[in-house]
Tab-separated table of C-alpha atoms in Angstrom:
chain	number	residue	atom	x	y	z
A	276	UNK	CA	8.367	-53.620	18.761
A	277	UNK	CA	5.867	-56.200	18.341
A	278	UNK	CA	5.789	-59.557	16.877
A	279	UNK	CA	2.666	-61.123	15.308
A	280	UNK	CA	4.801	-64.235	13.508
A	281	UNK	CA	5.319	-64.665	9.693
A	282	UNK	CA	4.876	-65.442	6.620
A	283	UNK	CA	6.895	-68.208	7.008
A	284	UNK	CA	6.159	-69.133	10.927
A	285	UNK	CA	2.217	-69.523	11.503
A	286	UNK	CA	2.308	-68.301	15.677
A	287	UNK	CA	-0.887	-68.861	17.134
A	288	UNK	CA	-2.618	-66.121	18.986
A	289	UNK	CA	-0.980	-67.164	22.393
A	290	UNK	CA	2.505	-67.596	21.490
A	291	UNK	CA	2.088	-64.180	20.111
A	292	UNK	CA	0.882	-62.687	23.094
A	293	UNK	CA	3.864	-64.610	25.523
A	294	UNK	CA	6.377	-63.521	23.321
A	295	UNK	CA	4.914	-59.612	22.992
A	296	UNK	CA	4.378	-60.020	27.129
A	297	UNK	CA	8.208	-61.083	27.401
A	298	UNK	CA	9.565	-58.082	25.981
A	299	UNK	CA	6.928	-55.673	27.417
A	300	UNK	CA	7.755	-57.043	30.569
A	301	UNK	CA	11.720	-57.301	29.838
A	302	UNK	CA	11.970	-61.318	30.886
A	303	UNK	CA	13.514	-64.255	29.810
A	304	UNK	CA	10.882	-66.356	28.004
A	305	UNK	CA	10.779	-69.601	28.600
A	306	UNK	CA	9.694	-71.413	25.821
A	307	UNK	CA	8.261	-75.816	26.511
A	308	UNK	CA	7.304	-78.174	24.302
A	309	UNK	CA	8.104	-81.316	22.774
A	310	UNK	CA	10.923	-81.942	19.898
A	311	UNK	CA	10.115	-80.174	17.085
A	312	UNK	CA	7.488	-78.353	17.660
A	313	UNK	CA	9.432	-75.185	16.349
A	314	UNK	CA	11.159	-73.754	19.852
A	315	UNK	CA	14.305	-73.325	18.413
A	316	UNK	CA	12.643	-71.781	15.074
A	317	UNK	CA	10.713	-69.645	16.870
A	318	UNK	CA	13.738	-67.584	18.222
A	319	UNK	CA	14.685	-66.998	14.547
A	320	UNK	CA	11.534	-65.863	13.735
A	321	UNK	CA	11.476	-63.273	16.158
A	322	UNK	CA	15.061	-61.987	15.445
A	323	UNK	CA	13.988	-61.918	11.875
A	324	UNK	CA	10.215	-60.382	12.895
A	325	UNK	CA	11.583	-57.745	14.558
A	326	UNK	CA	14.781	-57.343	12.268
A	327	UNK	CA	17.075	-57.817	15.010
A	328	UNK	CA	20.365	-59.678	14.636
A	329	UNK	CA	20.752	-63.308	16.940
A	330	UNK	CA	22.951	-64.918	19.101
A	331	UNK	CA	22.123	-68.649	19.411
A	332	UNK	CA	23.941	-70.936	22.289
A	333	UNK	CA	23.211	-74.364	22.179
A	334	UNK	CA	23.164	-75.785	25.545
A	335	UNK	CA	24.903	-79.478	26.099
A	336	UNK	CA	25.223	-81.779	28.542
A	337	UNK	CA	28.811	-80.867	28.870
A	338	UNK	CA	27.843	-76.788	29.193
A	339	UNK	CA	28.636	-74.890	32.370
A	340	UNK	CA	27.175	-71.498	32.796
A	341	UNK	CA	30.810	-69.818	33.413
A	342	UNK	CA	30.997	-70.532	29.411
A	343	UNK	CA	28.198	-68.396	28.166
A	344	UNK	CA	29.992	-65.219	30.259
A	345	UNK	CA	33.751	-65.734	29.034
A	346	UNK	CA	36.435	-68.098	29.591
A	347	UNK	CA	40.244	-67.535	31.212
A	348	UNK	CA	42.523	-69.500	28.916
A	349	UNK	CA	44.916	-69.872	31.550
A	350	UNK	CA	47.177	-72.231	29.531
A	351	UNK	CA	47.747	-70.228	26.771
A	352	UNK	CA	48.614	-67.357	28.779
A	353	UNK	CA	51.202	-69.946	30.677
A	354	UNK	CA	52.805	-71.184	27.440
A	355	UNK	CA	53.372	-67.828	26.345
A	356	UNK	CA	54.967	-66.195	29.350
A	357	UNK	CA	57.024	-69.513	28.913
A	358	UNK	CA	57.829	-68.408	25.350
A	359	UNK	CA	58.491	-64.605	26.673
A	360	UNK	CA	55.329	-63.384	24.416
A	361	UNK	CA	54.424	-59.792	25.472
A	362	UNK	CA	50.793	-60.487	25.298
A	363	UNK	CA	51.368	-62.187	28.613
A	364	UNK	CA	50.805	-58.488	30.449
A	365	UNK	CA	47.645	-58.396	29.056
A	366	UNK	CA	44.784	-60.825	30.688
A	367	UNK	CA	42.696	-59.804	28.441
A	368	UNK	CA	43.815	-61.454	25.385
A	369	UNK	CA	43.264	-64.643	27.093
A	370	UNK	CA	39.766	-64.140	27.745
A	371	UNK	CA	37.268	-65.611	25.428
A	372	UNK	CA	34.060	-64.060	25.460
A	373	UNK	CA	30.356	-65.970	25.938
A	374	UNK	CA	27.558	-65.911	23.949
A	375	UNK	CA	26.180	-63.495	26.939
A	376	UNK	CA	28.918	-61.329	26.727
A	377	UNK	CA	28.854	-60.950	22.724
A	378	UNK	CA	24.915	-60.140	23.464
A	379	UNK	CA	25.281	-57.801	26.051
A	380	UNK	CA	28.449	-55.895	24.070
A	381	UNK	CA	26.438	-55.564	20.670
A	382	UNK	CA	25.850	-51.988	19.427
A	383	UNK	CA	21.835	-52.803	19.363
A	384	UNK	CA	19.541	-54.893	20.399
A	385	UNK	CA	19.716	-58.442	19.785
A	386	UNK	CA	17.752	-62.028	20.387
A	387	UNK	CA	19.565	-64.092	22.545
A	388	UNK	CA	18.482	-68.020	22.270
A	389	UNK	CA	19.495	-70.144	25.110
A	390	UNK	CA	18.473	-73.416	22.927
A	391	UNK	CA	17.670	-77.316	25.444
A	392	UNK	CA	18.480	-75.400	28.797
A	393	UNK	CA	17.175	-78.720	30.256
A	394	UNK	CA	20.391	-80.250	28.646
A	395	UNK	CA	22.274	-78.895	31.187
A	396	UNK	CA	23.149	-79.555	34.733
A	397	UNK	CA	20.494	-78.915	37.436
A	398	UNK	CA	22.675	-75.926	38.541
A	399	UNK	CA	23.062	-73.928	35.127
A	400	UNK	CA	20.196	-71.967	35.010
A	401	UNK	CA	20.616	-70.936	38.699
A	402	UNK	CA	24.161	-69.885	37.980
A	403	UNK	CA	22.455	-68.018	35.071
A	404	UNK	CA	19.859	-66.377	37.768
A	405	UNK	CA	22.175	-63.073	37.924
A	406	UNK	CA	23.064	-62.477	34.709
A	407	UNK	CA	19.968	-62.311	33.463
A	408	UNK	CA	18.160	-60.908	36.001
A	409	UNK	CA	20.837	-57.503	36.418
A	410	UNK	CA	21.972	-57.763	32.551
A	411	UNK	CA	25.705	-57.586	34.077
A	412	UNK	CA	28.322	-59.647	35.057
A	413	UNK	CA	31.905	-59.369	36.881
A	414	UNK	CA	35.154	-60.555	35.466
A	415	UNK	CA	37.489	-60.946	38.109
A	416	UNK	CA	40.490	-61.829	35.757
A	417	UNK	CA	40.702	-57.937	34.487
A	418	UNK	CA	38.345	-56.711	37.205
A	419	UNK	CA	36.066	-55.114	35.113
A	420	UNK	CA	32.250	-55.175	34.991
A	421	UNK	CA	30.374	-55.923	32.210
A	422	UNK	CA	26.833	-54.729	31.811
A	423	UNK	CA	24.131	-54.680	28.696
A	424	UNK	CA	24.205	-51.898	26.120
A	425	UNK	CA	20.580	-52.611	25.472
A	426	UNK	CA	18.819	-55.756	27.234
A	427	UNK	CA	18.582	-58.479	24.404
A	428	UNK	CA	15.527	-60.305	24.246
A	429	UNK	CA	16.136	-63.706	25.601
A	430	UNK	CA	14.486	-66.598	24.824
A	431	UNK	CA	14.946	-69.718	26.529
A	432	UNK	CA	13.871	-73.223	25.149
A	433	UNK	CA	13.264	-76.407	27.022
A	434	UNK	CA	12.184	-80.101	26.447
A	435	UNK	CA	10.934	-80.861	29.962
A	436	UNK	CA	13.761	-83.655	30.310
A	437	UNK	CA	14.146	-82.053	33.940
A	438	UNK	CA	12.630	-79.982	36.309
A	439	UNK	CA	13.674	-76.110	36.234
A	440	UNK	CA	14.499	-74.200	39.913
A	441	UNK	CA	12.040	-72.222	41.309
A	442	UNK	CA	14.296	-69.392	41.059
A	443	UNK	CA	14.888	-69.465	37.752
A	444	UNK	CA	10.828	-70.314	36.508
A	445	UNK	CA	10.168	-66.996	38.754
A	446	UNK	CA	12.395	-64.585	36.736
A	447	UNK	CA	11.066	-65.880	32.885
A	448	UNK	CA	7.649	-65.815	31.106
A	449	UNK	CA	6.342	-69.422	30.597
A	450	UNK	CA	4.952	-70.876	27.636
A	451	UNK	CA	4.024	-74.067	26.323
A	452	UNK	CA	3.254	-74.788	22.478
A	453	UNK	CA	1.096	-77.171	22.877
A	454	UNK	CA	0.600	-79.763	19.548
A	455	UNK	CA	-1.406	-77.997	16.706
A	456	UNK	CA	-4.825	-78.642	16.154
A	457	UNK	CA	-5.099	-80.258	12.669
A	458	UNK	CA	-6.339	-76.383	11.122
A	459	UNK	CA	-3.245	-75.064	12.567
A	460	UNK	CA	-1.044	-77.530	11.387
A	461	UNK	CA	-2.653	-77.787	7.871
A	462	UNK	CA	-1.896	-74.014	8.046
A	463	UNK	CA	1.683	-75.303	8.490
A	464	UNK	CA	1.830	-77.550	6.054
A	465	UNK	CA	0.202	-75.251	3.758
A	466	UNK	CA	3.241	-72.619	4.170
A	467	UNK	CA	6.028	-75.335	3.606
A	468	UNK	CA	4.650	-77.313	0.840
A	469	UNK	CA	2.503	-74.566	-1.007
A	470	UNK	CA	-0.795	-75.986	-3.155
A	471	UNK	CA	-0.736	-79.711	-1.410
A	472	UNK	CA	-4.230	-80.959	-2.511
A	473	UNK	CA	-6.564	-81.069	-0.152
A	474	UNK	CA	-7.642	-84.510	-0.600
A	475	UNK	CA	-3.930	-85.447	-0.003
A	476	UNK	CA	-3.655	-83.147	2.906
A	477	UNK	CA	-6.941	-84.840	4.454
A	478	UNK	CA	-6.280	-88.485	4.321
A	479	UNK	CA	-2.346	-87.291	5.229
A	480	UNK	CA	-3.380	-85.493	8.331
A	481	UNK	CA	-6.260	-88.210	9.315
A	482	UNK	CA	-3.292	-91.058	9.315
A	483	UNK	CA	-0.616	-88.621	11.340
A	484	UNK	CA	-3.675	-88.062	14.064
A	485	UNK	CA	-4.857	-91.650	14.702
A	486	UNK	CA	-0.828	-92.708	14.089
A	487	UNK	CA	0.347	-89.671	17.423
A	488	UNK	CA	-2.539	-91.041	19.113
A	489	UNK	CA	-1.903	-94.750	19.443
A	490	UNK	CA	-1.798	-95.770	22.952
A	491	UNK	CA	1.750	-96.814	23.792
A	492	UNK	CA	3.530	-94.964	21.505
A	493	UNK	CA	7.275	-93.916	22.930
A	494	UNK	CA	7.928	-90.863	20.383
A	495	UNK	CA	4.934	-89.291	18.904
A	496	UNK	CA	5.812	-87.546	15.855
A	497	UNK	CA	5.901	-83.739	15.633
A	498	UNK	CA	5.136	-81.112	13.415
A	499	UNK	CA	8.887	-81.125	12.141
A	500	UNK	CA	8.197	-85.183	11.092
A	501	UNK	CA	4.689	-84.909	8.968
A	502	UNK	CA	6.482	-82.312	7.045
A	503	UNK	CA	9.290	-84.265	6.171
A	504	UNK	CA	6.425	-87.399	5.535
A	505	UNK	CA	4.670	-85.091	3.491
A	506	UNK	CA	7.291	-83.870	1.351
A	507	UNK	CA	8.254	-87.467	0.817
A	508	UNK	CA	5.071	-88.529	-0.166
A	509	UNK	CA	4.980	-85.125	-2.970
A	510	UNK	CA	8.070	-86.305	-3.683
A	511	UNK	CA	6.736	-90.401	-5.117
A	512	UNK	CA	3.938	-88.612	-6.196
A	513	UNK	CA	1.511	-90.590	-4.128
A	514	UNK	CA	-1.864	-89.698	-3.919
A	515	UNK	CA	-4.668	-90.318	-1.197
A	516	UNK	CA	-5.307	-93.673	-2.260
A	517	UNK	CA	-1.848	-95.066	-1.388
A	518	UNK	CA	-2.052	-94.080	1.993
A	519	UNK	CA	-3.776	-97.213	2.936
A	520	UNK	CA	-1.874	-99.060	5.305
A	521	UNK	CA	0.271	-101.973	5.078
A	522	UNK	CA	-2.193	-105.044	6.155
A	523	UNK	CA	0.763	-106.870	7.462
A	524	UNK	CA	1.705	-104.209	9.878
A	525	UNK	CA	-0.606	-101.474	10.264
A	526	UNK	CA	2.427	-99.300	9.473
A	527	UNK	CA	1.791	-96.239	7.086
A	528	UNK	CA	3.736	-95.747	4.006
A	529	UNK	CA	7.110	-94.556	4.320
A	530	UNK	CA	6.803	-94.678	8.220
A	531	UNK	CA	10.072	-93.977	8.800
A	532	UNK	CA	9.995	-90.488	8.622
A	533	UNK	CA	7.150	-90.759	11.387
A	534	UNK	CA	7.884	-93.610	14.073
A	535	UNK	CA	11.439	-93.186	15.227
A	536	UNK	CA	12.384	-96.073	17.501
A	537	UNK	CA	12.285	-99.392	16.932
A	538	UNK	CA	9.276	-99.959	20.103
A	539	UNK	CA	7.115	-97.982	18.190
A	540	UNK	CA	7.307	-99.778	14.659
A	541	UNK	CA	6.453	-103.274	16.718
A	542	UNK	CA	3.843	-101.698	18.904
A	543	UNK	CA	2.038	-101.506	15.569
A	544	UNK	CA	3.495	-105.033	13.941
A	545	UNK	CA	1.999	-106.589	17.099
A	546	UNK	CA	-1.395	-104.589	16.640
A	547	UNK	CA	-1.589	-105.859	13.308
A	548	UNK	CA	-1.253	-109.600	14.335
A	549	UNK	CA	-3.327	-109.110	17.315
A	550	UNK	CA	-5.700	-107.865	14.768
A	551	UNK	CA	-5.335	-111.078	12.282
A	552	UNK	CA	-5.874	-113.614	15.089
A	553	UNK	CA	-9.309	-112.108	16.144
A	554	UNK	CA	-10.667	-112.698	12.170
């Protein structure tokens, strides 16, 4: 069982090799980077990879770790001993299973994503420390124990909006995708938007760089945002020599798929009128 990306997901030689290291080694991997860098779609790509179904939970602010084992609907079961429903004898129709518990209870092995951990309270992946580490948990409502058929591969994604425990960085296998270098991400490009000329691609990736690497940008754009600039501009039909940017503003053409708060798009009108008063 080995994953070397696909034809649709260009994984550089090191992701490869965390992600292969992570199931040798049967660990969580922990997956950093910055929005849209393809965390999330990396998951997918394994599960599809390896042929493996996936179970995706999608971590938010709100989450508590109790949720991705199962959840006692105490309320219901209230109501319907109210009601004089049978069921009531039964706990176990009142419990609700987790995304943990669906991954641990499937016939084969499965991916399980664990998508913007950092979303979370500063508590849930220690409450998670357990689980993941014995691939069992208790449930005291019906007193049984519940305990992996196979251990899933778990992948865990964060966007460094808060500091991890100690605890919990211990038990995973770390990785970072760092921003592709412009071959790797004309690579990219070249799998999403098939025959882009290269003349296009050049003067398209030359703007992105020098835009990401403005000092004082708030939100440099990702990987996920030159594709969507790109297929805009293959969508106008615009060629290299309508890239040139906007005199007024210094602001590339159809920008807004690129700068994404409002700081950004006057860092640039500012630059542009600095640059006008020094003629």
């Amino acid at each position: 069982m080995r994953f070397d990306g696909t034809e649709s997901y260009v994984a550089t030689d090191d992701l490869t090799m965390a992600v292969n290291a992570a199931i040798t080694l049967e660990r969580p991997l922990l997956v950093k980077g910055e929005p849209g860098t393809g965390k999330t779609e990396l998951a997918r790509q394994v599960a599809r990879a390896l042929d493996l179904p996936m179970i995706e939970w999608s971590v938010k602010s709100t989450t508590r770790a109790q949720q991705g084992l199962y959840e006692y609907d105490a309320v219901s079961r209230l109501r319907d001993s109210q009601l004089g429903d049978p069921r009531v004898s039964d706990v176990g129709h009142y419990i609700r299973r987790g995304k943990l518990w669906q991954a641990f209870d499937a016939p084969g092995r499965v991916v399980l994503l664990i998508d913007e951990v950092d979303k979370a309270d500063i508590e849930f992946p220690n409450d998670l420390l357990q689980e993941l580490d014995r691939m069992e948990f208790h449930v005291y409502e019906t007193g049984e124990t519940v305990r992996a058929r196979q251990r899933p591969i778990v992948i865990i994604t964060s966007n460094n909006e808060k500091e991890l425990p100690d605890a919990f960085l211990r038990r995973c296998f770390f990785h970072y995708i760092r921003f592709p270098e412009p071959e790797v991400l004309a690579r990219i490009i070249e799998v999403h938007h098939p025959g882009i000329k290269p003349a296009l691609l050049s003067a398209a990736l030359t703007q992105f760089y020098e835009l990401r690497e403005q000092p004082g940008l708030k939100k440099k754009p990702s990987t996920s945002e030159v594709l969507d600039w790109l297929k805009l501009l293959l969508a106008e039909d615009l060629g290299p020599e309508d890239l040139r940017r906007d005199s007024a503003s210094l602001l590339p053409r159809l920008h807004g798929a690129l700068l994404k708060t409002e700081q950004d798009v006057h860092l640039f009108e500012r630059l542009a009128f600095m640059a006008r008063r020094q003629r």
